[in-house]
Short mmCIF file of N, CA, C and O in Angstrom, two decimals:
data_model
loop_
_atom_site.label_atom_id
_atom_site.label_comp_id
_atom_site.label_asym_id
_atom_site.label_seq_id
_atom_site.Cartn_x
_atom_site.Cartn_y
_atom_site.Cartn_z
N MET A 26 -5.46 30.76 3.12
CA MET A 26 -4.87 29.75 2.27
C MET A 26 -5.55 29.77 0.89
O MET A 26 -6.72 29.45 0.79
N PRO A 27 -4.83 30.16 -0.14
CA PRO A 27 -5.45 30.17 -1.47
C PRO A 27 -5.84 28.76 -1.91
O PRO A 27 -5.13 27.81 -1.64
N ARG A 28 -6.97 28.68 -2.57
CA ARG A 28 -7.44 27.38 -3.06
C ARG A 28 -7.34 27.38 -4.57
O ARG A 28 -7.87 28.26 -5.23
N MET A 29 -6.66 26.36 -5.10
CA MET A 29 -6.45 26.31 -6.53
C MET A 29 -6.73 24.89 -7.02
O MET A 29 -6.13 23.94 -6.52
N MET A 30 -7.67 24.75 -7.94
CA MET A 30 -8.02 23.46 -8.53
C MET A 30 -8.42 22.43 -7.47
O MET A 30 -8.06 21.26 -7.57
N GLY A 31 -9.08 22.88 -6.41
CA GLY A 31 -9.56 21.98 -5.37
C GLY A 31 -8.53 21.63 -4.32
O GLY A 31 -8.76 20.75 -3.50
N VAL A 32 -7.38 22.31 -4.31
CA VAL A 32 -6.32 22.01 -3.34
C VAL A 32 -5.94 23.30 -2.63
O VAL A 32 -5.76 24.34 -3.27
N ASP A 33 -5.81 23.22 -1.31
CA ASP A 33 -5.32 24.37 -0.54
C ASP A 33 -3.81 24.43 -0.68
O ASP A 33 -3.12 23.46 -0.35
N ILE A 34 -3.30 25.55 -1.18
CA ILE A 34 -1.85 25.69 -1.27
C ILE A 34 -1.39 26.54 -0.10
O ILE A 34 -2.07 27.48 0.31
N PRO A 35 -0.23 26.21 0.50
CA PRO A 35 0.20 26.90 1.72
C PRO A 35 0.49 28.38 1.50
O PRO A 35 1.06 28.77 0.49
N ASN A 36 0.07 29.18 2.46
CA ASN A 36 0.25 30.63 2.43
C ASN A 36 1.69 31.06 2.64
O ASN A 36 2.18 31.95 1.96
N GLU A 37 2.34 30.44 3.62
CA GLU A 37 3.62 30.94 4.10
C GLU A 37 4.78 30.60 3.17
O GLU A 37 5.86 31.14 3.32
N LYS A 38 4.58 29.73 2.19
CA LYS A 38 5.67 29.33 1.30
C LYS A 38 5.70 30.20 0.05
O LYS A 38 4.71 30.81 -0.33
N GLN A 39 6.87 30.20 -0.59
CA GLN A 39 6.99 30.91 -1.86
C GLN A 39 6.09 30.23 -2.88
O GLN A 39 5.86 29.03 -2.81
N ILE A 40 5.60 31.00 -3.84
CA ILE A 40 4.61 30.47 -4.79
C ILE A 40 5.20 29.32 -5.61
O ILE A 40 4.49 28.37 -5.94
N GLN A 41 6.51 29.35 -5.90
CA GLN A 41 7.10 28.26 -6.67
C GLN A 41 7.03 26.93 -5.91
O GLN A 41 6.90 25.88 -6.53
N TYR A 42 7.08 26.97 -4.60
CA TYR A 42 6.98 25.75 -3.81
C TYR A 42 5.52 25.42 -3.49
O TYR A 42 5.16 24.25 -3.36
N SER A 43 4.69 26.44 -3.36
CA SER A 43 3.28 26.21 -3.08
C SER A 43 2.60 25.49 -4.23
O SER A 43 1.73 24.64 -4.02
N LEU A 44 2.97 25.84 -5.45
CA LEU A 44 2.35 25.21 -6.63
C LEU A 44 2.65 23.72 -6.73
O LEU A 44 1.90 22.97 -7.33
N THR A 45 3.76 23.28 -6.10
CA THR A 45 4.10 21.86 -6.18
C THR A 45 3.16 20.99 -5.35
O THR A 45 3.24 19.77 -5.43
N TYR A 46 2.27 21.60 -4.56
CA TYR A 46 1.29 20.83 -3.81
C TYR A 46 0.19 20.30 -4.73
O TYR A 46 -0.60 19.46 -4.33
N LEU A 47 0.13 20.81 -5.96
CA LEU A 47 -0.82 20.31 -6.94
C LEU A 47 -0.25 19.05 -7.58
O LEU A 47 0.94 19.01 -7.95
N TYR A 48 -1.08 18.03 -7.74
CA TYR A 48 -0.64 16.77 -8.36
C TYR A 48 -0.31 17.02 -9.82
O TYR A 48 -1.11 17.56 -10.57
N GLY A 49 0.91 16.69 -10.20
CA GLY A 49 1.32 16.87 -11.59
C GLY A 49 2.13 18.14 -11.83
O GLY A 49 2.53 18.41 -12.95
N VAL A 50 2.36 18.94 -10.78
CA VAL A 50 3.17 20.15 -10.92
C VAL A 50 4.41 19.99 -10.07
O VAL A 50 4.33 19.86 -8.85
N GLY A 51 5.56 19.96 -10.72
CA GLY A 51 6.84 19.90 -10.02
C GLY A 51 7.44 21.29 -9.94
O GLY A 51 6.86 22.28 -10.40
N LEU A 52 8.66 21.35 -9.41
CA LEU A 52 9.32 22.64 -9.23
C LEU A 52 9.63 23.30 -10.57
O LEU A 52 9.44 24.51 -10.75
N TYR A 53 10.07 22.52 -11.55
CA TYR A 53 10.39 23.07 -12.87
C TYR A 53 9.15 23.68 -13.50
O TYR A 53 9.18 24.81 -14.02
N THR A 54 8.05 22.96 -13.47
CA THR A 54 6.79 23.45 -14.07
C THR A 54 6.30 24.69 -13.33
O THR A 54 5.83 25.64 -13.97
N ALA A 55 6.41 24.70 -12.01
CA ALA A 55 5.95 25.85 -11.22
C ALA A 55 6.74 27.10 -11.59
O ALA A 55 6.17 28.17 -11.80
N ARG A 56 8.06 26.96 -11.72
CA ARG A 56 8.89 28.10 -12.09
C ARG A 56 8.59 28.56 -13.51
O ARG A 56 8.58 29.75 -13.80
N GLU A 57 8.36 27.59 -14.39
CA GLU A 57 8.03 27.90 -15.79
C GLU A 57 6.74 28.72 -15.89
O GLU A 57 6.67 29.71 -16.63
N ILE A 58 5.73 28.32 -15.14
CA ILE A 58 4.44 29.02 -15.14
C ILE A 58 4.62 30.44 -14.61
O ILE A 58 4.11 31.40 -15.19
N CYS A 59 5.33 30.57 -13.49
CA CYS A 59 5.55 31.90 -12.90
C CYS A 59 6.29 32.81 -13.88
O CYS A 59 5.96 33.99 -14.01
N GLU A 60 7.29 32.26 -14.56
CA GLU A 60 8.05 33.06 -15.52
C GLU A 60 7.17 33.51 -16.68
O GLU A 60 7.23 34.66 -17.12
N ARG A 61 6.34 32.59 -17.18
CA ARG A 61 5.48 32.91 -18.32
C ARG A 61 4.43 33.96 -17.97
O ARG A 61 4.08 34.80 -18.79
N LEU A 62 3.93 33.92 -16.73
CA LEU A 62 2.90 34.88 -16.31
C LEU A 62 3.49 36.13 -15.66
O LEU A 62 2.75 36.96 -15.14
N GLN A 63 4.83 36.25 -15.64
CA GLN A 63 5.55 37.36 -15.01
C GLN A 63 5.14 37.57 -13.55
O GLN A 63 4.83 38.68 -13.12
N ILE A 64 5.11 36.44 -12.81
CA ILE A 64 4.87 36.49 -11.37
C ILE A 64 6.19 36.09 -10.71
O ILE A 64 6.80 35.09 -11.09
N ASP A 65 6.64 36.87 -9.73
CA ASP A 65 7.90 36.58 -9.06
C ASP A 65 7.76 35.28 -8.28
O ASP A 65 6.92 35.18 -7.37
N PRO A 66 8.56 34.24 -8.61
CA PRO A 66 8.42 32.94 -7.92
C PRO A 66 8.81 32.98 -6.45
O PRO A 66 8.46 32.08 -5.69
N LEU A 67 9.51 34.06 -6.03
CA LEU A 67 9.94 34.18 -4.63
C LEU A 67 8.89 34.82 -3.74
O LEU A 67 9.03 34.81 -2.51
N ARG A 68 7.82 35.36 -4.33
CA ARG A 68 6.74 35.95 -3.52
C ARG A 68 5.98 34.88 -2.78
O ARG A 68 5.84 33.76 -3.25
N ARG A 69 5.48 35.24 -1.63
CA ARG A 69 4.68 34.31 -0.84
C ARG A 69 3.31 34.15 -1.48
O ARG A 69 2.80 35.07 -2.12
N ALA A 70 2.70 32.99 -1.28
CA ALA A 70 1.38 32.74 -1.86
C ALA A 70 0.34 33.69 -1.29
O ALA A 70 -0.61 34.06 -1.97
N SER A 71 0.52 34.09 -0.03
CA SER A 71 -0.45 35.00 0.59
C SER A 71 -0.40 36.39 -0.01
O SER A 71 -1.36 37.15 0.09
N ASP A 72 0.74 36.75 -0.64
CA ASP A 72 0.89 38.09 -1.22
C ASP A 72 0.28 38.23 -2.61
O ASP A 72 0.21 39.33 -3.14
N LEU A 73 -0.16 37.13 -3.20
CA LEU A 73 -0.72 37.18 -4.54
C LEU A 73 -2.13 37.77 -4.52
O LEU A 73 -2.91 37.53 -3.61
N THR A 74 -2.45 38.52 -5.55
CA THR A 74 -3.79 39.10 -5.66
C THR A 74 -4.74 38.06 -6.25
O THR A 74 -4.29 37.04 -6.79
N GLU A 75 -6.01 38.34 -6.15
CA GLU A 75 -7.03 37.43 -6.71
C GLU A 75 -6.85 37.28 -8.22
O GLU A 75 -7.03 36.22 -8.78
N GLU A 76 -6.49 38.39 -8.86
CA GLU A 76 -6.29 38.38 -10.31
C GLU A 76 -5.13 37.46 -10.69
O GLU A 76 -5.22 36.69 -11.66
N GLU A 77 -4.03 37.53 -9.94
CA GLU A 77 -2.87 36.67 -10.22
C GLU A 77 -3.21 35.20 -9.98
O GLU A 77 -2.80 34.32 -10.75
N LEU A 78 -3.95 34.94 -8.92
CA LEU A 78 -4.36 33.56 -8.63
C LEU A 78 -5.24 33.00 -9.74
O LEU A 78 -5.08 31.84 -10.16
N SER A 79 -6.16 33.82 -10.24
CA SER A 79 -7.04 33.35 -11.31
C SER A 79 -6.25 33.13 -12.60
O SER A 79 -6.52 32.18 -13.34
N ARG A 80 -5.25 33.98 -12.87
CA ARG A 80 -4.39 33.78 -14.04
C ARG A 80 -3.61 32.49 -13.93
O ARG A 80 -3.49 31.72 -14.91
N LEU A 81 -3.09 32.20 -12.73
CA LEU A 81 -2.36 30.95 -12.50
C LEU A 81 -3.27 29.74 -12.73
O LEU A 81 -2.90 28.79 -13.42
N ALA A 82 -4.45 29.79 -12.15
CA ALA A 82 -5.38 28.66 -12.27
C ALA A 82 -5.79 28.43 -13.71
O ALA A 82 -5.83 27.29 -14.18
N SER A 83 -6.07 29.51 -14.44
CA SER A 83 -6.50 29.35 -15.83
C SER A 83 -5.35 28.83 -16.70
O SER A 83 -5.57 28.01 -17.59
N ALA A 84 -4.12 29.28 -16.44
CA ALA A 84 -2.96 28.79 -17.19
C ALA A 84 -2.72 27.31 -16.92
O ALA A 84 -2.40 26.55 -17.85
N LEU A 85 -2.89 26.90 -15.68
CA LEU A 85 -2.72 25.48 -15.34
C LEU A 85 -3.78 24.62 -16.03
O LEU A 85 -3.46 23.56 -16.59
N GLU A 86 -5.01 25.08 -16.00
CA GLU A 86 -6.09 24.31 -16.64
C GLU A 86 -5.92 24.23 -18.15
O GLU A 86 -6.16 23.20 -18.75
N ARG A 87 -5.49 25.34 -18.74
CA ARG A 87 -5.41 25.42 -20.19
C ARG A 87 -4.21 24.64 -20.75
O ARG A 87 -4.34 23.91 -21.73
N ASP A 88 -3.03 24.76 -20.11
CA ASP A 88 -1.80 24.25 -20.70
C ASP A 88 -1.28 22.95 -20.11
O ASP A 88 -0.38 22.33 -20.69
N TYR A 89 -1.78 22.54 -18.95
CA TYR A 89 -1.23 21.36 -18.29
C TYR A 89 -2.35 20.43 -17.85
O TYR A 89 -3.46 20.87 -17.58
N THR A 90 -2.02 19.15 -17.79
CA THR A 90 -2.95 18.16 -17.23
C THR A 90 -2.54 17.97 -15.77
O THR A 90 -1.46 17.44 -15.50
N VAL A 91 -3.38 18.42 -14.85
CA VAL A 91 -3.05 18.33 -13.42
C VAL A 91 -4.25 17.85 -12.63
O VAL A 91 -5.38 17.84 -13.14
N GLU A 92 -4.00 17.47 -11.38
CA GLU A 92 -5.03 17.04 -10.43
C GLU A 92 -5.96 15.96 -10.97
O GLU A 92 -5.49 14.93 -11.42
N GLY A 93 -7.26 16.17 -10.96
CA GLY A 93 -8.25 15.14 -11.29
C GLY A 93 -8.07 14.50 -12.66
O GLY A 93 -8.00 13.26 -12.77
N PRO A 94 -7.96 15.30 -13.73
CA PRO A 94 -7.79 14.68 -15.05
C PRO A 94 -6.51 13.85 -15.17
O PRO A 94 -6.52 12.80 -15.81
N LEU A 95 -5.43 14.30 -14.53
CA LEU A 95 -4.17 13.55 -14.59
C LEU A 95 -4.29 12.24 -13.82
O LEU A 95 -3.84 11.19 -14.29
N ARG A 96 -4.90 12.29 -12.64
CA ARG A 96 -5.11 11.06 -11.86
C ARG A 96 -5.95 10.06 -12.65
O ARG A 96 -5.68 8.87 -12.67
N ARG A 97 -7.02 10.57 -13.29
CA ARG A 97 -7.89 9.72 -14.09
C ARG A 97 -7.13 9.10 -15.26
O ARG A 97 -7.26 7.91 -15.56
N GLN A 98 -6.28 9.90 -15.90
CA GLN A 98 -5.50 9.43 -17.04
C GLN A 98 -4.54 8.32 -16.62
O GLN A 98 -4.42 7.29 -17.30
N VAL A 99 -3.85 8.50 -15.50
CA VAL A 99 -2.91 7.49 -15.00
C VAL A 99 -3.65 6.21 -14.66
O VAL A 99 -3.21 5.10 -15.00
N THR A 100 -4.82 6.33 -14.00
CA THR A 100 -5.62 5.16 -13.65
C THR A 100 -6.08 4.42 -14.89
O THR A 100 -6.04 3.18 -14.92
N GLN A 101 -6.50 5.15 -15.91
CA GLN A 101 -6.93 4.52 -17.15
C GLN A 101 -5.78 3.80 -17.84
O GLN A 101 -5.97 2.71 -18.38
N ASN A 102 -4.60 4.40 -17.82
CA ASN A 102 -3.44 3.75 -18.43
C ASN A 102 -3.11 2.44 -17.75
O ASN A 102 -2.84 1.42 -18.40
N ILE A 103 -3.16 2.44 -16.41
CA ILE A 103 -2.85 1.23 -15.65
C ILE A 103 -3.92 0.18 -15.89
O ILE A 103 -3.62 -1.01 -16.08
N SER A 104 -5.19 0.58 -15.91
CA SER A 104 -6.26 -0.40 -16.13
C SER A 104 -6.18 -0.98 -17.54
O SER A 104 -6.47 -2.16 -17.75
N ARG A 105 -5.75 -0.19 -18.53
CA ARG A 105 -5.56 -0.71 -19.88
C ARG A 105 -4.46 -1.78 -19.90
O ARG A 105 -4.64 -2.84 -20.50
N LEU A 106 -3.37 -1.52 -19.20
CA LEU A 106 -2.29 -2.51 -19.13
C LEU A 106 -2.78 -3.80 -18.47
O LEU A 106 -2.39 -4.90 -18.88
N ARG A 107 -3.62 -3.66 -17.44
CA ARG A 107 -4.16 -4.84 -16.76
C ARG A 107 -5.07 -5.64 -17.69
O ARG A 107 -5.03 -6.86 -17.70
N GLU A 108 -5.91 -4.93 -18.44
CA GLU A 108 -6.87 -5.61 -19.32
C GLU A 108 -6.20 -6.40 -20.42
O GLU A 108 -6.63 -7.50 -20.74
N ILE A 109 -5.14 -5.85 -21.01
CA ILE A 109 -4.49 -6.56 -22.12
C ILE A 109 -3.51 -7.60 -21.60
O ILE A 109 -2.90 -8.33 -22.38
N LYS A 110 -3.36 -7.69 -20.28
CA LYS A 110 -2.54 -8.70 -19.61
C LYS A 110 -1.10 -8.73 -20.11
O LYS A 110 -0.53 -9.79 -20.32
N CYS A 111 -0.54 -7.53 -20.32
CA CYS A 111 0.87 -7.46 -20.67
C CYS A 111 1.69 -7.63 -19.39
O CYS A 111 1.15 -7.67 -18.28
N TYR A 112 3.01 -7.71 -19.53
CA TYR A 112 3.88 -7.95 -18.39
C TYR A 112 3.68 -6.89 -17.31
O TYR A 112 3.51 -7.21 -16.13
N ARG A 113 3.68 -5.62 -17.71
CA ARG A 113 3.51 -4.54 -16.74
C ARG A 113 2.15 -4.60 -16.07
O ARG A 113 2.02 -4.33 -14.87
N GLY A 114 1.12 -4.97 -16.83
CA GLY A 114 -0.22 -5.08 -16.26
C GLY A 114 -0.31 -6.19 -15.22
O GLY A 114 -0.96 -6.03 -14.18
N VAL A 115 0.35 -7.30 -15.50
CA VAL A 115 0.36 -8.43 -14.56
C VAL A 115 1.08 -8.02 -13.28
O VAL A 115 0.64 -8.34 -12.17
N ARG A 116 2.21 -7.30 -13.41
CA ARG A 116 2.95 -6.84 -12.23
C ARG A 116 2.10 -5.87 -11.39
O ARG A 116 2.11 -5.94 -10.16
N HIS A 117 1.34 -4.99 -12.05
CA HIS A 117 0.44 -4.10 -11.32
C HIS A 117 -0.60 -4.91 -10.57
O HIS A 117 -0.91 -4.64 -9.41
N ARG A 118 -1.17 -5.90 -11.24
CA ARG A 118 -2.23 -6.71 -10.65
C ARG A 118 -1.74 -7.47 -9.42
O ARG A 118 -2.43 -7.54 -8.41
N VAL A 119 -0.53 -8.03 -9.50
CA VAL A 119 0.01 -8.86 -8.41
C VAL A 119 0.60 -8.00 -7.30
O VAL A 119 0.79 -8.47 -6.18
N GLY A 120 0.88 -6.73 -7.61
CA GLY A 120 1.42 -5.83 -6.58
C GLY A 120 2.93 -5.92 -6.44
O GLY A 120 3.45 -5.75 -5.34
N LEU A 121 3.63 -6.20 -7.53
CA LEU A 121 5.08 -6.28 -7.53
C LEU A 121 5.65 -5.08 -8.28
O LEU A 121 4.92 -4.42 -9.02
N PRO A 122 6.95 -4.80 -8.13
CA PRO A 122 7.54 -3.68 -8.86
C PRO A 122 7.37 -3.85 -10.37
O PRO A 122 7.50 -4.94 -10.90
N VAL A 123 7.11 -2.74 -11.06
CA VAL A 123 6.76 -2.79 -12.47
C VAL A 123 7.97 -2.49 -13.35
O VAL A 123 8.04 -2.95 -14.48
N ARG A 124 8.93 -1.74 -12.84
CA ARG A 124 9.98 -1.22 -13.70
C ARG A 124 11.31 -1.96 -13.60
O ARG A 124 12.37 -1.35 -13.70
N GLY A 125 11.27 -3.25 -13.36
CA GLY A 125 12.48 -4.05 -13.45
C GLY A 125 13.34 -4.09 -12.20
O GLY A 125 14.46 -4.59 -12.25
N GLN A 126 12.83 -3.62 -11.06
CA GLN A 126 13.63 -3.67 -9.85
C GLN A 126 13.73 -5.11 -9.34
O GLN A 126 12.88 -5.94 -9.63
N ARG A 127 14.76 -5.37 -8.55
CA ARG A 127 14.93 -6.71 -7.98
C ARG A 127 13.91 -6.94 -6.88
O ARG A 127 13.45 -6.00 -6.22
N THR A 128 13.54 -8.19 -6.66
CA THR A 128 12.55 -8.49 -5.63
C THR A 128 13.05 -9.51 -4.61
O THR A 128 12.35 -9.79 -3.65
N LYS A 129 14.23 -10.11 -4.83
CA LYS A 129 14.73 -11.08 -3.84
C LYS A 129 14.98 -10.37 -2.51
O LYS A 129 14.57 -10.85 -1.45
N THR A 130 15.64 -9.23 -2.59
CA THR A 130 15.73 -8.35 -1.42
C THR A 130 15.02 -7.06 -1.82
O THR A 130 14.65 -6.89 -2.98
N ASN A 131 14.84 -6.15 -0.91
CA ASN A 131 14.17 -4.87 -1.20
C ASN A 131 12.73 -5.07 -1.68
O ASN A 131 12.13 -6.09 -1.38
N ALA A 132 12.17 -4.14 -2.39
CA ALA A 132 10.79 -4.17 -2.90
C ALA A 132 9.75 -4.28 -1.79
O ALA A 132 8.64 -4.72 -2.03
N ARG A 133 10.10 -3.89 -0.58
CA ARG A 133 9.17 -4.04 0.55
C ARG A 133 7.99 -3.08 0.42
O ARG A 133 6.91 -3.38 0.92
N THR A 134 8.18 -1.96 -0.23
CA THR A 134 7.08 -1.02 -0.38
C THR A 134 5.95 -1.65 -1.18
O THR A 134 4.79 -1.55 -0.81
N ARG A 135 6.28 -2.30 -2.29
CA ARG A 135 5.25 -2.92 -3.13
C ARG A 135 4.75 -4.24 -2.53
O ARG A 135 3.57 -4.55 -2.64
N LYS A 136 5.64 -5.03 -1.92
CA LYS A 136 5.24 -6.35 -1.46
C LYS A 136 4.59 -6.33 -0.07
O LYS A 136 3.94 -7.29 0.31
N GLY A 137 4.79 -5.26 0.68
CA GLY A 137 4.22 -5.18 2.02
C GLY A 137 5.16 -5.80 3.04
O GLY A 137 6.25 -6.25 2.71
N PRO A 138 4.71 -5.87 4.30
CA PRO A 138 5.58 -6.43 5.34
C PRO A 138 5.88 -7.91 5.09
O PRO A 138 5.11 -8.62 4.45
N ARG A 139 7.01 -8.36 5.62
CA ARG A 139 7.44 -9.74 5.42
C ARG A 139 6.43 -10.73 5.99
O ARG A 139 5.89 -10.53 7.06
N LYS A 140 6.23 -11.82 5.25
CA LYS A 140 5.38 -12.92 5.73
C LYS A 140 6.31 -14.09 5.98
O LYS A 140 6.75 -14.76 5.05
N THR A 141 6.62 -14.34 7.22
CA THR A 141 7.57 -15.38 7.56
C THR A 141 6.94 -16.75 7.32
O THR A 141 5.81 -17.02 7.71
N VAL A 142 7.71 -17.63 6.68
CA VAL A 142 7.27 -18.99 6.39
C VAL A 142 8.06 -19.92 7.29
O VAL A 142 9.28 -19.77 7.43
N ALA A 143 7.39 -20.90 7.93
CA ALA A 143 8.07 -21.83 8.84
C ALA A 143 9.09 -22.64 8.07
O ALA A 143 8.85 -23.07 6.94
N GLY A 144 10.26 -22.88 8.71
CA GLY A 144 11.33 -23.65 8.06
C GLY A 144 10.98 -25.13 8.01
O GLY A 144 10.09 -25.61 8.72
N LYS A 145 11.72 -25.89 7.18
CA LYS A 145 11.49 -27.34 7.08
C LYS A 145 12.03 -28.02 8.33
O LYS A 145 13.01 -27.60 8.93
N LYS A 146 11.44 -29.14 8.67
CA LYS A 146 11.91 -29.90 9.82
C LYS A 146 13.07 -30.77 9.37
O LYS A 146 13.08 -31.32 8.27
N GLY A 147 14.06 -30.91 10.25
CA GLY A 147 15.23 -31.72 9.94
C GLY A 147 14.95 -33.21 10.06
O GLY A 147 13.86 -33.64 10.45
N VAL A 148 15.94 -34.03 9.69
CA VAL A 148 15.81 -35.49 9.73
C VAL A 148 15.64 -35.95 11.18
O VAL A 148 14.88 -36.87 11.47
N LYS A 149 16.34 -35.33 12.14
CA LYS A 149 16.27 -35.72 13.56
C LYS A 149 14.87 -35.51 14.11
O LYS A 149 14.42 -36.25 14.98
N ASP A 150 14.14 -34.51 13.64
CA ASP A 150 12.80 -34.20 14.17
C ASP A 150 11.78 -35.25 13.72
O ASP A 150 10.74 -35.39 14.35
N LEU A 151 12.05 -35.99 12.66
CA LEU A 151 11.11 -36.96 12.14
C LEU A 151 11.09 -38.24 12.97
O LEU A 151 10.16 -39.04 12.88
N ARG A 152 12.13 -38.53 13.73
CA ARG A 152 12.21 -39.77 14.53
C ARG A 152 11.38 -39.76 15.77
O ARG A 152 10.90 -38.99 16.37
#
């Protein structure tokens, strides 16, 4: 299993799909890199030579923000929004959807499992 930027990329998959295991690299970017370095995107990751792997890694480091630096950048952006207490920062802090989605229904991923609240007692129960 080739190791690139601290991540094991799968051997048995084509290199264009293997590169997407890196945080910040999608299919379009993976194909773009392969085309620029003249590496066939349909080749398996196990078939690449050490020289090709090192060229891929250096191109990723030089031209793209991926893995650790990208994660750090995203975290810093979110913490900046929280500090200035803008609308998006408050939504991040409270754990609600940030991009305008509805929350009356749906939004279960951000809000977590339902917390059932007991219903009000009727007039008959008060007697």
